[in-house]
Amino acid sequence: MTNDTGLIRSHPRFEKAAEALRAGHDRFVEELIALTEIPAPPFKEEKRAAAYEEMFRALGLEEVERDGIGNVTGLRRGRGNGPIVVASSHLDTVFPEGTDVKVRREGTKLFAPGVGDDTRGLATLLAFIRALDAAGIETEQDILFVGDVGEEGKGDLRGIRYLFTENPYRERIASFFTFDGIETQDLVTAGVGSYRYKVAFKGPGGHSLGAFGTVNPAYALGAFLVGMSKIEVPGDPRSSYCASTFQGGTSVNAIPEEVWTEIDLRSESAEVLDRVDGEVKALIEEAVKGENARGDTSNGEITCELTRIGNRPAGTTPHNTTIVEASVAAIKAYGFEPEFSASSTDANIPMSLGVPAVKFGHGGAGGRAHTLEEWVDVEPELSLRGHCAGLLALVATAGFVEA
Amino acid sequence: MTNDTGLIRSHPRFEKAAEALRAGHDRFVEELIALTEIPAPPFKEEKRAAAYEEMFRALGLEEVERDGIGNVTGLRRGRGNGPIVVASSHLDTVFPEGTDVKVRREGTKLFAPGVGDDTRGLATLLAFIRALDAAGIETEQDILFVGDVGEEGKGDLRGIRYLFTENPYRERIASFFTFDGIETQDLVTAGVGSYRYKVAFKGPGGHSLGAFGTVNPAYALGAFLVGMSKIEVPGDPRSSYCASTFQGGTSVNAIPEEVWTEIDLRSESAEVLDRVDGEVKALIEEAVKGENARGDTSNGEITCELTRIGNRPAGTTPHNTTIVEASVAAIKAYGFEPEFSASSTDANIPMSLGVPAVKFGHGGAGGRAHTLEEWVDVEPELSLRGHCAGLLALVATAGFVEA
């Protein structure tokens, strides 16, 4: 058994696996398109999960099932029958029900919401399984392939959180890959923590003319947004904030009784995250006070109801772990220069629990994730270099059985 | 011919008309119930219009027809065959299709959505026509009776707008009554104008962390709202503005591609309304520029799409016009103390065009308009005093032929 990527890569069986990836590239593209065109809106991954489960079965994985929260899991047994390496990608997209997910192809480019994030990861896992089987590769540890639910947004990592807290495999997981994001050089070893809130400003409402002058929660929201746009955060540790979704009011001729926004605060640094969190809360208080001072409160005051809707733990994976060392070596082996980065992914959960974990790219090129213009490029050379690097990292982490 | 309400009221023919109103009160109540129970949702007045058209025909009005936009019109010829007085009420209610419009009667009270606003006006016009005919009253000017469409909400006064811009009668209308609202003392001589817009800020969107720094249309919205809350408007002429409804964004972890608000601007003064309109447009421009200066525009800039969703012109009717003088005298003649008020009604259209117009009550008591609990009281004494006042004002404005 070896974890040495150099030895593995030059082994005839791994070479055969690389050839299988190349031979199966068209099939990979077909499966990517097929999966992309099965909508998987937040909290509605069932249809895609059912299809993915069938694909796992068809590939001969063992103990294929959907766990208690909806993750699709399937085992490829290793020799050891003990510790497990997880190779996962997430089933869900950010796009709501009814979004047109038909793939448009232009040359080697595929355009569709979710085609990259993370459907390309799902199709990549299928390509890995096929290549491992075609090459007869045996690993020391079992590999648990997972298509997980709830990575995006309000999903709040619930699929992988469940995997590590409820799923019977949880005790055996020794390391964790999430294949997510395009670029092979981008290796995430730090989990950006995030706080998410629904910020609901409320007031007495009233007729737009008849009650003119009455406090309007929309103006408190406005002041909050302006304040938010001025919050300063460092680039390193990487940090961000976003006012994302909005709703409120009932009629154009009525002062709204409630307007709300959902916001997303992130940082690699728990300290920065808490500082931004404090600023946001101060801005809310100031916005409420300001509108109550500006308008007439005789029918009621502006208040704000702050509801936490997301809490993703921060965490890091030390660079001297097998998974990081194997990943770095595999990325270099295929001509990329590894860049360590921090992000908020399924890997946050194992990282926060001390289980070595990385987010590994699923290869190729792409862009505009989380927009209707999302695209990936499936041009074979770059794609296959990415796939080979990923498979090498996975096999090296699981331990390659040479005999 | 006289416009003198004192002379008219004491004339035997007008006394006969008042008796006819009293004798016909039960029929008025029956017709009010029948019309209320024909639903007339916004933009779906056809069924009620067809019934009303038949009622006009049965009463012997001339040239009964439905005009190009759906208004029911019928003429009661005067002696002059020239200028016209319009007596109108609106067919539409605010209630959507499927609302239960069955009338519940408790003593002299009738409960049903729309029973007051403005079905009671429609039934009142029928009572007027019958009383005029029973008494053989001749007027100098023709009276055009109108059941009009599109007074409420997004109907945007389209029925009366059409009457004054497209209908062949438009050139001949010398004065205009809308019988709308319950209270006889409430005489609307000023039309509150309103502009309504959907203000949609748009941007390139992106991942909340991955694209952090990208322009966010929410912050442009915020700046716009803060600016809007500082707009100053006079209390007299009565004016208002309101940011009312909100929507935008798709996911908490995505920079929104679009956020919008619907806003309502109103004033009794066309000048103030246009000034506020200009300030709003300047604020929008400033908010767009500000966010494009603040954030990264490499994936696209913030823009704003401004869509007019409502346009009700402001206007006033001078108090020294025949219609206002006759209305005030008629209201006083039946023991009420006239209160001049400003509102947004069908009368806005003629007022804005310089055609003398008022909103006159259709009598009785009532309340909870625009709610499912709407009610009117058809107790005869108060109802009939209101009807007599309305009929007197109408006849005096049209000119009573004494000979």
mmCIF file of N, CA, C and O in Angstrom, chain B residues 23-53:
data_model
loop_
_atom_site.group_PDB
_atom_site.id
_atom_site.type_symbol
_atom_site.label_atom_id
_atom_site.label_comp_id
_atom_site.label_asym_id
_atom_site.label_seq_id
_atom_site.Cartn_x
_atom_site.Cartn_y
_atom_site.Cartn_z
ATOM 1 N N ALA B 23 -90.623 56.059 -2.982
ATOM 2 C CA ALA B 23 -91.451 54.918 -3.400
ATOM 3 C C ALA B 23 -90.592 53.793 -3.980
ATOM 4 O O ALA B 23 -90.924 52.616 -3.882
ATOM 5 N N GLY B 24 -89.473 54.194 -4.575
ATOM 6 C CA GLY B 24 -88.628 53.191 -5.235
ATOM 7 C C GLY B 24 -87.492 52.664 -4.363
ATOM 8 O O GLY B 24 -86.633 51.912 -4.851
ATOM 9 N N HIS B 25 -87.506 53.025 -3.068
ATOM 10 C CA HIS B 25 -86.367 52.660 -2.222
ATOM 11 C C HIS B 25 -86.141 51.145 -2.150
ATOM 12 O O HIS B 25 -84.999 50.669 -2.236
ATOM 13 N N ASP B 26 -87.232 50.386 -2.018
ATOM 14 C CA ASP B 26 -87.070 48.922 -1.929
ATOM 15 C C ASP B 26 -86.461 48.364 -3.214
ATOM 16 O O ASP B 26 -85.625 47.464 -3.182
ATOM 17 N N ARG B 27 -86.894 48.919 -4.325
ATOM 18 C CA ARG B 27 -86.337 48.478 -5.597
ATOM 19 C C ARG B 27 -84.856 48.824 -5.693
ATOM 20 O O ARG B 27 -84.037 48.025 -6.169
ATOM 21 N N PHE B 28 -84.507 50.035 -5.192
ATOM 22 C CA PHE B 28 -83.091 50.432 -5.131
ATOM 23 C C PHE B 28 -82.279 49.391 -4.352
ATOM 24 O O PHE B 28 -81.210 48.953 -4.794
ATOM 25 N N VAL B 29 -82.827 48.951 -3.217
ATOM 26 C CA VAL B 29 -82.114 47.972 -2.383
ATOM 27 C C VAL B 29 -81.980 46.639 -3.129
ATOM 28 O O VAL B 29 -80.904 46.027 -3.140
ATOM 29 N N GLU B 30 -83.070 46.226 -3.792
ATOM 30 C CA GLU B 30 -83.006 44.973 -4.569
ATOM 31 C C GLU B 30 -81.937 45.038 -5.658
ATOM 32 O O GLU B 30 -81.181 44.100 -5.883
ATOM 33 N N GLU B 31 -81.908 46.170 -6.358
ATOM 34 C CA GLU B 31 -80.933 46.313 -7.455
ATOM 35 C C GLU B 31 -79.504 46.382 -6.909
ATOM 36 O O GLU B 31 -78.569 45.861 -7.524
ATOM 37 N N LEU B 32 -79.364 47.038 -5.759
ATOM 38 C CA LEU B 32 -78.033 47.102 -5.131
ATOM 39 C C LEU B 32 -77.538 45.692 -4.810
ATOM 40 O O LEU B 32 -76.383 45.335 -5.086
ATOM 41 N N ILE B 33 -78.433 44.870 -4.259
ATOM 42 C CA ILE B 33 -78.052 43.493 -3.924
ATOM 43 C C ILE B 33 -77.733 42.705 -5.201
ATOM 44 O O ILE B 33 -76.703 42.025 -5.291
ATOM 45 N N ALA B 34 -78.597 42.843 -6.200
ATOM 46 C CA ALA B 34 -78.393 42.087 -7.445
ATOM 47 C C ALA B 34 -77.057 42.450 -8.098
ATOM 48 O O ALA B 34 -76.293 41.573 -8.522
ATOM 49 N N LEU B 35 -76.755 43.736 -8.153
ATOM 50 C CA LEU B 35 -75.503 44.177 -8.791
ATOM 51 C C LEU B 35 -74.286 43.760 -7.960
ATOM 52 O O LEU B 35 -73.261 43.347 -8.512
ATOM 53 N N THR B 36 -74.402 43.843 -6.632
ATOM 54 C CA THR B 36 -73.281 43.470 -5.758
ATOM 55 C C THR B 36 -72.908 42.003 -5.971
ATOM 56 O O THR B 36 -71.731 41.638 -5.928
ATOM 57 N N GLU B 37 -73.949 41.197 -6.225
ATOM 58 C CA GLU B 37 -73.702 39.754 -6.348
ATOM 59 C C GLU B 37 -73.213 39.333 -7.740
ATOM 60 O O GLU B 37 -73.005 38.149 -8.003
ATOM 61 N N ILE B 38 -73.016 40.299 -8.615
ATOM 62 C CA ILE B 38 -72.335 40.014 -9.900
ATOM 63 C C ILE B 38 -70.883 40.470 -9.729
ATOM 64 O O ILE B 38 -70.604 41.662 -9.659
ATOM 65 N N PRO B 39 -69.942 39.529 -9.635
ATOM 66 C CA PRO B 39 -68.556 39.932 -9.354
ATOM 67 C C PRO B 39 -68.018 40.867 -10.438
ATOM 68 O O PRO B 39 -68.362 40.718 -11.617
ATOM 69 N N ALA B 40 -67.218 41.818 -10.027
ATOM 70 C CA ALA B 40 -66.580 42.739 -10.982
ATOM 71 C C ALA B 40 -65.148 42.987 -10.532
ATOM 72 O O ALA B 40 -64.786 44.067 -10.087
ATOM 73 N N PRO B 41 -64.320 41.925 -10.643
ATOM 74 C CA PRO B 41 -62.918 42.068 -10.230
ATOM 75 C C PRO B 41 -62.182 43.049 -11.146
ATOM 76 O O PRO B 41 -62.675 43.345 -12.241
ATOM 77 N N PRO B 42 -61.024 43.531 -10.714
ATOM 78 C CA PRO B 42 -60.233 44.427 -11.566
ATOM 79 C C PRO B 42 -60.032 43.814 -12.949
ATOM 80 O O PRO B 42 -59.691 42.630 -13.050
ATOM 81 N N PHE B 43 -60.277 44.585 -13.970
ATOM 82 C CA PHE B 43 -60.088 44.178 -15.370
ATOM 83 C C PHE B 43 -61.063 43.072 -15.802
ATOM 84 O O PHE B 43 -60.926 42.524 -16.876
ATOM 85 N N LYS B 44 -62.047 42.772 -14.956
ATOM 86 C CA LYS B 44 -63.028 41.740 -15.318
ATOM 87 C C LYS B 44 -64.438 42.214 -14.980
ATOM 88 O O LYS B 44 -65.192 41.545 -14.273
ATOM 89 N N GLU B 45 -64.776 43.376 -15.521
ATOM 90 C CA GLU B 45 -66.082 43.981 -15.216
ATOM 91 C C GLU B 45 -67.164 43.558 -16.199
ATOM 92 O O GLU B 45 -68.315 43.998 -16.074
ATOM 93 N N GLU B 46 -66.834 42.723 -17.209
ATOM 94 C CA GLU B 46 -67.759 42.484 -18.329
ATOM 95 C C GLU B 46 -69.134 41.997 -17.887
ATOM 96 O O GLU B 46 -70.157 42.446 -18.402
ATOM 97 N N LYS B 47 -69.147 41.044 -16.951
ATOM 98 C CA LYS B 47 -70.424 40.438 -16.585
ATOM 99 C C LYS B 47 -71.344 41.481 -15.939
ATOM 100 O O LYS B 47 -72.530 41.590 -16.275
ATOM 101 N N ARG B 48 -70.788 42.260 -15.048
ATOM 102 C CA ARG B 48 -71.594 43.286 -14.403
ATOM 103 C C ARG B 48 -71.976 44.371 -15.417
ATOM 104 O O ARG B 48 -73.088 44.907 -15.379
ATOM 105 N N ALA B 49 -71.055 44.674 -16.327
ATOM 106 C CA ALA B 49 -71.340 45.691 -17.346
ATOM 107 C C ALA B 49 -72.523 45.256 -18.220
ATOM 108 O O ALA B 49 -73.406 46.061 -18.536
ATOM 109 N N ALA B 50 -72.540 43.969 -18.584
ATOM 110 C CA ALA B 50 -73.630 43.468 -19.433
ATOM 111 C C ALA B 50 -74.975 43.619 -18.721
ATOM 112 O O ALA B 50 -75.980 44.041 -19.317
ATOM 113 N N ALA B 51 -74.996 43.299 -17.415
ATOM 114 C CA ALA B 51 -76.237 43.425 -16.641
ATOM 115 C C ALA B 51 -76.653 44.892 -16.524
ATOM 116 O O ALA B 51 -77.829 45.237 -16.658
ATOM 117 N N TYR B 52 -75.658 45.745 -16.308
ATOM 118 C CA TYR B 52 -75.955 47.173 -16.129
ATOM 119 C C TYR B 52 -76.480 47.776 -17.436
ATOM 120 O O TYR B 52 -77.410 48.591 -17.430
ATOM 121 N N GLU B 53 -75.892 47.341 -18.522
ATOM 122 C CA GLU B 53 -76.343 47.799 -19.850
ATOM 123 C C GLU B 53 -77.822 47.452 -20.050
ATOM 124 O O GLU B 53 -78.618 48.291 -20.505
#
